[in-house]
């Protein structure tokens, strides 16, 4: 099983595509669903199971954090994790690594513990904004000692419960703030009446659909009928079996590979109905001129390398930005992406990082506050920097398909959501087997 320590960097030469692709790929479980299932199971009254969970640094950091809070999580069976909730205990430390899900989802859970809980993480994580969660907890009457940083490290001074009630937040930086508060809300004495009051809309809305759906499946009463308002009644959550879908965000670079190199790529077990934001990649690639088929046991993209220019608002699917930006950088354009200002606060400033690396590659790039305009040209040899960001490594893999003498500075950072990414990518591109693992 993958550990939770920061991975040692590993330089990587991604495979160059010498022929059209014909690959079948199995991607691991959804990080978003696995993280939410772990939190909801930890807050339930009875035991739960999580079938086909994602094994990655982020999800194992969540497991270890919940264990430190007194929750029993049995990961001995890699295909079926078992969660036994218990009284939440304080006097403990939580290592967030570089996982936004841990640093945002668990402070409201920690506020229910019987003593202080200290949070810290990787050096890069200390640069990620967490002011929304910290300020929200303070507005709920929970003391948080953050040294006026509004970021890691901080300590939640828990006293065994949260009153709850009405709360206004600005969630325009990340939807994870809403998700975090909603998951803990059934355990608040008065539940939660939560309103988003920011000047900009909440990004990545499909994640909110996901958390509301999963809360209801666990027995919570959630009213989201009014825009930018969520009402959660106090009550107990049921233990249950969670079945995790394939991670469609991790599938995106493989589908983009069919466009970059031509040919066919199938992702097995693609859900026909889902709340995952990554599902939007299907319609985007069709808009760019490729074809979608439900075939070979999953979703197949038949790529069209001479892509059509597109202009995308990715506010609700911003995790697709790096893979699509890489695709734009190696194909004709110009194409553009808007609505993703919030990804400047992800593992790195993804807009700035993409602009820098694509410019080094030879693309024409215009950087906006909330996105990029990219026109591709002939690529040139380079080392693609990843900035400790798994999505930047995915983008580099796509560029490497058509760029000789190309290296990615660090592929080990993909362990955040998929430790086997590089091996599966090489199988898919070089045709070792069929890429399915």
Short mmCIF file of C-alpha atoms in Angstrom, two decimals:
data_model
loop_
_atom_site.label_atom_id
_atom_site.label_comp_id
_atom_site.label_asym_id
_atom_site.label_seq_id
_atom_site.Cartn_x
_atom_site.Cartn_y
_atom_site.Cartn_z
CA UNK A 1 0.00 0.00 0.00
CA UNK A 2 1.20 3.48 -0.84
CA UNK A 3 2.57 5.42 2.11
CA UNK A 4 1.61 8.89 3.20
CA UNK A 5 5.08 10.45 3.16
CA UNK A 6 5.88 12.97 0.44
CA UNK A 7 7.23 10.97 -2.53
CA UNK A 8 10.82 11.28 -3.67
CA UNK A 9 11.00 13.12 -6.99
CA UNK A 10 11.50 11.01 -10.12
CA UNK A 11 12.43 12.44 -13.53
CA UNK A 12 10.52 10.73 -16.33
CA UNK A 13 10.75 10.46 -20.11
CA UNK A 14 7.13 9.89 -21.17
CA UNK A 15 6.63 7.70 -24.24
CA UNK A 16 6.60 9.27 -27.69
CA UNK A 17 3.72 8.00 -29.85
CA UNK A 18 5.08 6.45 -33.02
CA UNK A 19 1.72 5.09 -34.14
CA UNK A 20 -1.99 5.64 -33.64
CA UNK A 21 -3.21 4.44 -30.28
CA UNK A 22 -5.40 1.43 -29.58
CA UNK A 23 -5.61 1.12 -25.81
CA UNK A 24 -7.99 -0.04 -23.10
CA UNK A 25 -7.39 1.49 -19.67
CA UNK A 26 -8.79 0.87 -16.22
CA UNK A 27 -8.47 3.90 -13.96
CA UNK A 28 -8.66 3.70 -10.16
CA UNK A 29 -11.55 4.88 -8.00
CA UNK A 30 -12.64 8.49 -7.68
CA UNK A 31 -10.61 10.46 -5.16
CA UNK A 32 -13.55 12.80 -4.55
CA UNK A 33 -15.98 9.97 -3.82
CA UNK A 34 -13.46 8.02 -1.72
CA UNK A 35 -12.68 11.05 0.46
CA UNK A 36 -16.35 11.86 1.00
CA UNK A 37 -17.21 8.24 1.72
CA UNK A 38 -14.47 8.08 4.36
CA UNK A 39 -15.68 11.24 6.11
CA UNK A 40 -19.36 10.27 6.05
CA UNK A 41 -18.49 6.77 7.29
CA UNK A 42 -16.46 8.26 10.14
CA UNK A 43 -19.43 10.40 11.19
CA UNK A 44 -22.03 7.61 10.92
CA UNK A 45 -23.61 5.75 13.83
CA UNK A 46 -22.69 2.32 12.52
CA UNK A 47 -20.00 0.59 10.42
CA UNK A 48 -19.57 1.18 6.70
CA UNK A 49 -17.69 -0.43 3.83
CA UNK A 50 -16.08 1.31 0.86
CA UNK A 51 -15.86 -0.86 -2.25
CA UNK A 52 -13.14 -0.21 -4.87
CA UNK A 53 -11.62 2.79 -3.02
CA UNK A 54 -8.79 4.83 -4.46
CA UNK A 55 -5.35 3.91 -3.09
CA UNK A 56 -3.28 7.08 -3.30
CA UNK A 57 -1.36 9.42 -1.07
CA UNK A 58 -4.37 11.74 -0.64
CA UNK A 59 -6.81 9.02 0.38
CA UNK A 60 -4.31 7.34 2.70
CA UNK A 61 -3.62 10.68 4.36
CA UNK A 62 -7.37 10.87 4.97
CA UNK A 63 -7.35 7.34 6.40
CA UNK A 64 -4.48 8.11 8.77
CA UNK A 65 -6.09 11.40 9.82
CA UNK A 66 -9.35 9.66 10.70
CA UNK A 67 -7.46 6.99 12.62
CA UNK A 68 -5.74 9.71 14.64
CA UNK A 69 -9.21 11.04 15.52
CA UNK A 70 -10.30 7.65 16.88
CA UNK A 71 -11.97 6.13 13.80
CA UNK A 72 -11.10 2.52 12.92
CA UNK A 73 -10.32 2.12 9.22
CA UNK A 74 -9.37 -1.38 8.07
CA UNK A 75 -7.58 -1.25 4.70
CA UNK A 76 -6.29 -4.84 4.72
CA UNK A 77 -8.51 -5.74 1.75
CA UNK A 78 -7.54 -3.32 -1.03
CA UNK A 79 -10.92 -3.74 -2.69
CA UNK A 80 -13.07 -3.29 0.43
CA UNK A 81 -12.19 -0.91 3.21
CA UNK A 82 -14.12 -1.16 6.49
CA UNK A 83 -14.84 1.87 8.67
CA UNK A 84 -15.94 1.65 12.30
CA UNK A 85 -16.77 5.07 13.78
CA UNK A 86 -15.92 5.90 17.37
CA UNK A 87 -15.88 8.88 19.72
CA UNK A 88 -13.81 11.61 18.10
CA UNK A 89 -10.76 12.31 20.21
CA UNK A 90 -8.57 15.39 20.43
CA UNK A 91 -5.02 15.81 21.57
CA UNK A 92 -3.78 14.58 18.20
CA UNK A 93 -2.04 15.73 15.02
CA UNK A 94 -3.27 15.52 11.42
CA UNK A 95 -0.84 15.39 8.49
CA UNK A 96 -2.58 16.92 5.47
CA UNK A 97 0.31 16.27 3.07
CA UNK A 98 -0.72 18.21 -0.03
CA UNK A 99 -4.35 17.04 0.16
CA UNK A 100 -6.93 19.81 -0.02
CA UNK A 101 -9.58 17.27 0.97
CA UNK A 102 -7.83 16.62 4.29
CA UNK A 103 -7.01 20.24 5.12
CA UNK A 104 -10.57 21.37 4.35
CA UNK A 105 -12.85 18.40 5.05
CA UNK A 106 -11.44 17.43 8.44
CA UNK A 107 -11.32 20.68 10.48
CA UNK A 108 -15.16 20.71 10.83
CA UNK A 109 -14.96 17.04 11.84
CA UNK A 110 -12.16 17.83 14.28
CA UNK A 111 -14.37 20.54 15.82
CA UNK A 112 -16.55 17.68 17.12
CA UNK A 113 -13.62 16.08 19.00
CA UNK A 114 -13.06 16.26 22.74
CA UNK A 115 -9.84 18.29 22.57
CA UNK A 116 -7.48 20.23 20.30
CA UNK A 117 -6.47 18.86 16.89
CA UNK A 118 -3.36 20.24 15.16
CA UNK A 119 -3.16 20.35 11.35
CA UNK A 120 -0.03 20.69 9.21
CA UNK A 121 1.20 19.45 5.84
CA UNK A 122 3.83 19.64 3.11
CA UNK A 123 5.63 22.94 2.47
CA UNK A 124 3.52 23.48 -0.68
CA UNK A 125 0.35 22.91 1.37
CA UNK A 126 1.22 25.84 3.63
CA UNK A 127 0.83 28.08 0.58
CA UNK A 128 -2.69 26.84 -0.17
CA UNK A 129 -5.47 29.11 1.10
CA UNK A 130 -7.60 27.74 3.91
CA UNK A 131 -9.09 30.96 5.19
CA UNK A 132 -12.63 29.93 4.30
CA UNK A 133 -12.67 26.90 6.61
CA UNK A 134 -10.88 28.70 9.43
CA UNK A 135 -13.19 31.72 9.32
CA UNK A 136 -16.29 29.53 9.03
CA UNK A 137 -15.34 27.56 12.13
CA UNK A 138 -14.77 30.77 14.06
CA UNK A 139 -18.18 32.05 12.95
CA UNK A 140 -19.61 28.81 14.35
CA UNK A 141 -17.98 29.54 17.70
CA UNK A 142 -15.00 27.18 17.32
CA UNK A 143 -11.63 28.61 18.29
CA UNK A 144 -8.84 28.12 15.74
CA UNK A 145 -5.23 29.08 16.41
CA UNK A 146 -3.57 29.82 13.06
CA UNK A 147 -1.06 32.52 14.00
CA UNK A 148 -3.00 34.91 11.73
CA UNK A 149 -1.86 32.93 8.66
CA UNK A 150 -5.28 31.70 7.50
CA UNK A 151 -3.38 28.62 6.31
CA UNK A 152 -1.49 25.61 7.63
CA UNK A 153 -0.33 25.00 10.29
CA UNK A 154 -3.30 25.60 12.61
CA UNK A 155 -5.00 24.02 15.60
CA UNK A 156 -8.74 23.49 16.03
CA UNK A 157 -9.52 24.02 19.73
CA UNK A 158 -12.39 21.52 19.87
CA UNK A 159 -14.61 21.11 22.92
CA UNK A 160 -16.77 18.17 21.97
CA UNK A 161 -19.44 19.72 19.78
CA UNK A 162 -20.61 22.52 17.49
CA UNK A 163 -23.89 24.41 17.93
CA UNK A 164 -24.43 25.13 14.23
CA UNK A 165 -27.34 27.17 12.92
CA UNK A 166 -27.10 29.96 10.36
CA UNK A 167 -23.79 30.62 8.60
CA UNK A 168 -22.71 32.79 5.68
CA UNK A 169 -19.50 32.02 3.77
CA UNK A 170 -17.70 33.13 0.63
CA UNK A 171 -16.96 29.88 -1.20
CA UNK A 172 -15.86 31.48 -4.47
CA UNK A 173 -12.31 30.11 -4.03
CA UNK A 174 -13.27 26.46 -3.58
CA UNK A 175 -16.38 24.30 -3.39
CA UNK A 176 -14.54 22.17 -0.83
CA UNK A 177 -15.54 24.72 1.82
CA UNK A 178 -19.23 23.95 1.25
CA UNK A 179 -18.60 20.20 1.07
CA UNK A 180 -16.62 20.26 4.33
CA UNK A 181 -19.31 22.07 6.28
CA UNK A 182 -22.19 20.05 4.86
CA UNK A 183 -20.66 16.68 5.74
CA UNK A 184 -20.17 17.61 9.40
CA UNK A 185 -23.49 19.50 9.65
CA UNK A 186 -25.75 16.58 10.69
CA UNK A 187 -23.63 16.29 13.84
CA UNK A 188 -24.08 19.97 14.74
CA UNK A 189 -26.65 20.46 17.52
CA UNK A 190 -28.81 22.75 15.36
CA UNK A 191 -27.73 21.44 11.99
CA UNK A 192 -26.68 24.07 9.48
CA UNK A 193 -28.33 26.75 7.34
CA UNK A 194 -25.48 27.63 5.00
CA UNK A 195 -25.42 30.47 2.46
CA UNK A 196 -22.79 31.41 -0.10
CA UNK A 197 -22.56 35.21 -0.19
CA UNK A 198 -19.48 35.80 -2.38
CA UNK A 199 -19.43 38.12 -5.38
CA UNK A 200 -18.47 35.20 -7.63
CA UNK A 201 -20.27 31.86 -7.92
CA UNK A 202 -19.08 28.71 -6.20
CA UNK A 203 -16.76 26.87 -8.63
CA UNK A 204 -16.89 23.16 -9.40
CA UNK A 205 -20.60 22.80 -8.72
CA UNK A 206 -20.76 19.09 -9.60
CA UNK A 207 -18.83 18.36 -6.41
CA UNK A 208 -21.66 19.93 -4.42
CA UNK A 209 -24.17 17.73 -6.24
CA UNK A 210 -21.98 14.78 -5.26
CA UNK A 211 -21.81 15.65 -1.56
CA UNK A 212 -25.55 16.38 -1.33
CA UNK A 213 -26.35 13.08 -3.04
CA UNK A 214 -24.02 11.14 -0.74
CA UNK A 215 -25.37 12.86 2.38
CA UNK A 216 -28.90 11.86 1.40
CA UNK A 217 -27.76 8.29 0.73
CA UNK A 218 -26.42 8.25 4.30
CA UNK A 219 -29.78 9.40 5.66
CA UNK A 220 -29.23 13.14 6.07
CA UNK A 221 -32.00 15.65 5.38
CA UNK A 222 -30.59 18.23 2.98
CA UNK A 223 -32.55 21.02 1.29
CA UNK A 224 -30.66 22.61 -1.62
CA UNK A 225 -33.73 23.87 -3.47
CA UNK A 226 -32.69 27.51 -3.09
CA UNK A 227 -29.68 28.69 -5.05
CA UNK A 228 -26.54 29.22 -2.95
CA UNK A 229 -28.28 27.91 0.19
CA UNK A 230 -28.03 24.50 1.84
CA UNK A 231 -30.04 23.48 4.89
CA UNK A 232 -29.02 20.34 6.78
CA UNK A 233 -31.12 19.04 9.65
CA UNK A 234 -29.41 17.67 12.75
CA UNK A 235 -29.53 13.91 12.97
CA UNK A 236 -27.62 10.69 12.63
CA UNK A 237 -25.93 9.29 9.54
CA UNK A 238 -26.32 5.63 8.64
CA UNK A 239 -23.45 3.29 8.02
CA UNK A 240 -23.71 1.78 4.53
CA UNK A 241 -21.78 0.33 1.61
CA UNK A 242 -20.23 2.92 -0.71
CA UNK A 243 -19.33 1.79 -4.24
CA UNK A 244 -16.70 4.08 -5.74
CA UNK A 245 -16.84 5.01 -9.44
CA UNK A 246 -13.72 5.23 -11.62
CA UNK A 247 -12.00 8.62 -11.31
CA UNK A 248 -12.97 10.50 -14.44
CA UNK A 249 -10.47 13.29 -13.77
CA UNK A 250 -7.65 10.73 -13.88
CA UNK A 251 -9.16 9.30 -17.07
CA UNK A 252 -9.03 12.65 -18.88
CA UNK A 253 -5.37 12.55 -19.98
CA UNK A 254 -5.88 9.11 -21.53
CA UNK A 255 -8.84 10.32 -23.58
CA UNK A 256 -6.87 13.42 -24.57
CA UNK A 257 -4.07 11.09 -25.70
CA UNK A 258 -6.37 9.70 -28.41
CA UNK A 259 -6.77 13.24 -29.73
CA UNK A 260 -3.07 14.10 -29.46
CA UNK A 261 -1.77 10.96 -31.17
CA UNK A 262 -4.84 9.71 -33.03
CA UNK A 263 -6.48 6.33 -32.63
CA UNK A 264 -8.77 4.90 -29.98
CA UNK A 265 -8.63 4.87 -26.20
CA UNK A 266 -11.23 3.16 -24.02
CA UNK A 267 -11.71 3.80 -20.32
CA UNK A 268 -13.40 0.79 -18.75
CA UNK A 269 -16.56 1.02 -16.61
CA UNK A 270 -17.31 4.68 -17.36
CA UNK A 271 -20.57 5.42 -15.49
CA UNK A 272 -23.63 6.25 -17.58
CA UNK A 273 -24.85 8.59 -14.82
CA UNK A 274 -22.52 10.44 -12.47
CA UNK A 275 -22.04 13.63 -10.48
CA UNK A 276 -18.31 13.68 -11.28
CA UNK A 277 -17.19 16.89 -12.95
CA UNK A 278 -14.74 14.96 -15.12
CA UNK A 279 -17.63 13.50 -17.14
CA UNK A 280 -17.65 16.74 -19.12
CA UNK A 281 -14.51 15.67 -21.00
CA UNK A 282 -16.78 13.62 -23.28
CA UNK A 283 -18.66 16.57 -24.71
CA UNK A 284 -15.54 18.74 -24.93
CA UNK A 285 -13.65 16.23 -27.07
CA UNK A 286 -16.67 15.83 -29.33
CA UNK A 287 -16.77 19.62 -29.71
CA UNK A 288 -13.11 19.43 -30.74
CA UNK A 289 -13.97 16.98 -33.53
CA UNK A 290 -13.44 13.56 -31.95
CA UNK A 291 -16.01 10.79 -31.66
CA UNK A 292 -17.40 9.09 -28.56
CA UNK A 293 -18.51 5.46 -28.54
CA UNK A 294 -19.86 3.28 -25.75
CA UNK A 295 -17.86 0.23 -26.70
CA UNK A 296 -15.36 -2.38 -25.44
CA UNK A 297 -16.84 -2.27 -21.93
CA UNK A 298 -16.52 1.44 -21.40
CA UNK A 299 -16.26 4.84 -23.03
CA UNK A 300 -14.14 5.04 -26.19
CA UNK A 301 -12.74 8.21 -27.73
CA UNK A 302 -11.83 7.99 -31.41
CA UNK A 303 -9.41 10.88 -31.70
CA UNK A 304 -9.23 13.55 -34.37
CA UNK A 305 -5.74 15.15 -34.16
CA UNK A 306 -6.70 18.09 -36.41
CA UNK A 307 -8.80 19.53 -33.63
CA UNK A 308 -11.27 22.35 -33.93
CA UNK A 309 -10.62 25.46 -31.81
CA UNK A 310 -12.86 25.67 -28.74
CA UNK A 311 -13.55 28.29 -26.11
CA UNK A 312 -14.47 26.72 -22.79
CA UNK A 313 -15.89 27.87 -19.49
CA UNK A 314 -14.51 25.25 -17.11
CA UNK A 315 -15.73 26.77 -13.84
CA UNK A 316 -17.56 23.51 -13.06
CA UNK A 317 -14.80 21.18 -14.31
CA UNK A 318 -11.57 23.02 -13.63
CA UNK A 319 -9.51 19.87 -12.95
CA UNK A 320 -9.66 19.25 -16.71
CA UNK A 321 -7.72 22.46 -17.38
CA UNK A 322 -4.14 21.05 -17.39
CA UNK A 323 -4.88 18.17 -19.76
CA UNK A 324 -6.88 20.34 -22.15
CA UNK A 325 -4.33 23.15 -22.03
CA UNK A 326 -1.63 20.65 -22.98
CA UNK A 327 -3.79 19.46 -25.86
CA UNK A 328 -4.26 23.04 -27.07
CA UNK A 329 -0.51 23.60 -26.86
CA UNK A 330 0.27 20.79 -29.30
CA UNK A 331 -2.63 21.25 -31.73
CA UNK A 332 -3.86 24.03 -33.92
CA UNK A 333 -5.79 26.83 -32.27
CA UNK A 334 -6.14 29.21 -30.75
CA UNK A 335 -8.40 27.78 -28.06
CA UNK A 336 -9.19 29.24 -24.67
CA UNK A 337 -10.25 28.35 -21.14
CA UNK A 338 -12.03 30.74 -18.78
CA UNK A 339 -13.75 30.57 -15.39
CA UNK A 340 -10.92 28.84 -13.53
CA UNK A 341 -9.39 31.62 -11.41
CA UNK A 342 -9.70 29.36 -8.37
CA UNK A 343 -7.08 26.90 -9.71
CA UNK A 344 -4.42 29.48 -8.88
CA UNK A 345 -4.87 28.20 -5.32
CA UNK A 346 -4.57 24.48 -6.12
CA UNK A 347 -1.41 22.40 -5.64
CA UNK A 348 0.32 25.20 -7.50
CA UNK A 349 -0.89 28.28 -9.40
CA UNK A 350 -1.94 26.11 -12.30
CA UNK A 351 -2.71 29.00 -14.65
CA UNK A 352 0.75 30.53 -14.20
CA UNK A 353 2.46 27.13 -14.33
CA UNK A 354 0.72 26.12 -17.55
CA UNK A 355 1.46 29.49 -19.15
CA UNK A 356 5.17 29.15 -18.32
CA UNK A 357 5.59 25.55 -19.48
CA UNK A 358 3.55 25.93 -22.68
CA UNK A 359 5.49 29.06 -23.59
CA UNK A 360 8.75 27.12 -23.11
CA UNK A 361 7.28 24.45 -25.39
CA UNK A 362 6.77 27.02 -28.16
CA UNK A 363 3.04 27.73 -27.88
CA UNK A 364 1.50 31.18 -28.04
CA UNK A 365 -0.04 31.78 -24.61
CA UNK A 366 -2.08 34.66 -23.22
CA UNK A 367 -2.63 34.44 -19.47
CA UNK A 368 -5.84 35.87 -18.01
CA UNK A 369 -6.86 36.21 -14.38
CA UNK A 370 -9.28 33.32 -14.86
CA UNK A 371 -7.76 31.28 -17.65
CA UNK A 372 -5.61 30.97 -20.75
CA UNK A 373 -5.68 31.45 -24.51
CA UNK A 374 -3.39 28.97 -26.25
CA UNK A 375 -2.27 28.57 -29.84
CA UNK A 376 -0.14 25.54 -30.59
CA UNK A 377 2.91 25.38 -32.85
CA UNK A 378 5.62 22.83 -33.52
CA UNK A 379 6.89 21.68 -30.15
CA UNK A 380 10.52 21.65 -29.04
CA UNK A 381 12.56 19.53 -26.63
CA UNK A 382 12.35 20.66 -23.01
CA UNK A 383 11.97 19.60 -19.41
CA UNK A 384 8.37 20.10 -18.29
CA UNK A 385 8.24 21.24 -14.68
CA UNK A 386 5.47 19.75 -12.50
CA UNK A 387 5.56 22.05 -9.44
CA UNK A 388 4.70 19.04 -7.20
CA UNK A 389 1.31 18.95 -8.98
CA UNK A 390 -0.08 15.67 -10.29
CA UNK A 391 -2.22 17.38 -12.94
CA UNK A 392 0.84 19.18 -14.31
CA UNK A 393 2.51 15.77 -14.69
CA UNK A 394 -0.54 14.53 -16.59
CA UNK A 395 -0.28 17.53 -18.90
CA UNK A 396 3.39 16.80 -19.50
CA UNK A 397 2.60 13.21 -20.44
CA UNK A 398 0.25 14.47 -23.16
CA UNK A 399 2.84 16.88 -24.54
CA UNK A 400 5.43 14.07 -24.57
CA UNK A 401 3.31 12.08 -27.02
CA UNK A 402 4.35 14.39 -29.88
CA UNK A 403 7.61 15.91 -28.59
CA UNK A 404 10.93 14.08 -28.98
CA UNK A 405 13.66 14.55 -26.36
CA UNK A 406 11.09 15.61 -23.80
CA UNK A 407 11.21 15.02 -20.05
CA UNK A 408 8.87 15.55 -17.11
CA UNK A 409 10.74 16.86 -14.06
CA UNK A 410 8.87 14.68 -11.57
CA UNK A 411 6.30 11.96 -12.18
CA UNK A 412 6.30 10.78 -8.54
CA UNK A 413 3.89 13.60 -7.67
CA UNK A 414 1.14 11.60 -9.42
CA UNK A 415 1.09 9.37 -6.31
CA UNK A 416 -1.26 12.02 -4.90
CA UNK A 417 -4.14 10.45 -6.82
CA UNK A 418 -2.66 7.52 -8.81
CA UNK A 419 0.71 5.99 -7.90
CA UNK A 420 0.67 3.71 -10.97
CA UNK A 421 -0.06 6.50 -13.47
CA UNK A 422 3.28 6.39 -15.28
CA UNK A 423 3.25 2.60 -15.65
CA UNK A 424 -0.31 2.54 -16.98
CA UNK A 425 0.45 5.44 -19.33
CA UNK A 426 3.44 3.59 -20.76
CA UNK A 427 1.37 0.44 -21.23
CA UNK A 428 -1.34 2.37 -23.04
CA UNK A 429 0.98 4.32 -25.34
CA UNK A 430 3.59 1.65 -26.08
CA UNK A 431 1.06 -1.16 -26.43
CA UNK A 432 2.45 -3.40 -23.71
CA UNK A 433 -0.63 -5.52 -23.25
CA UNK A 434 -3.70 -3.35 -23.62
CA UNK A 435 -3.06 -0.82 -20.89
CA UNK A 436 -5.77 -2.25 -18.63
CA UNK A 437 -4.59 -2.95 -15.09
#
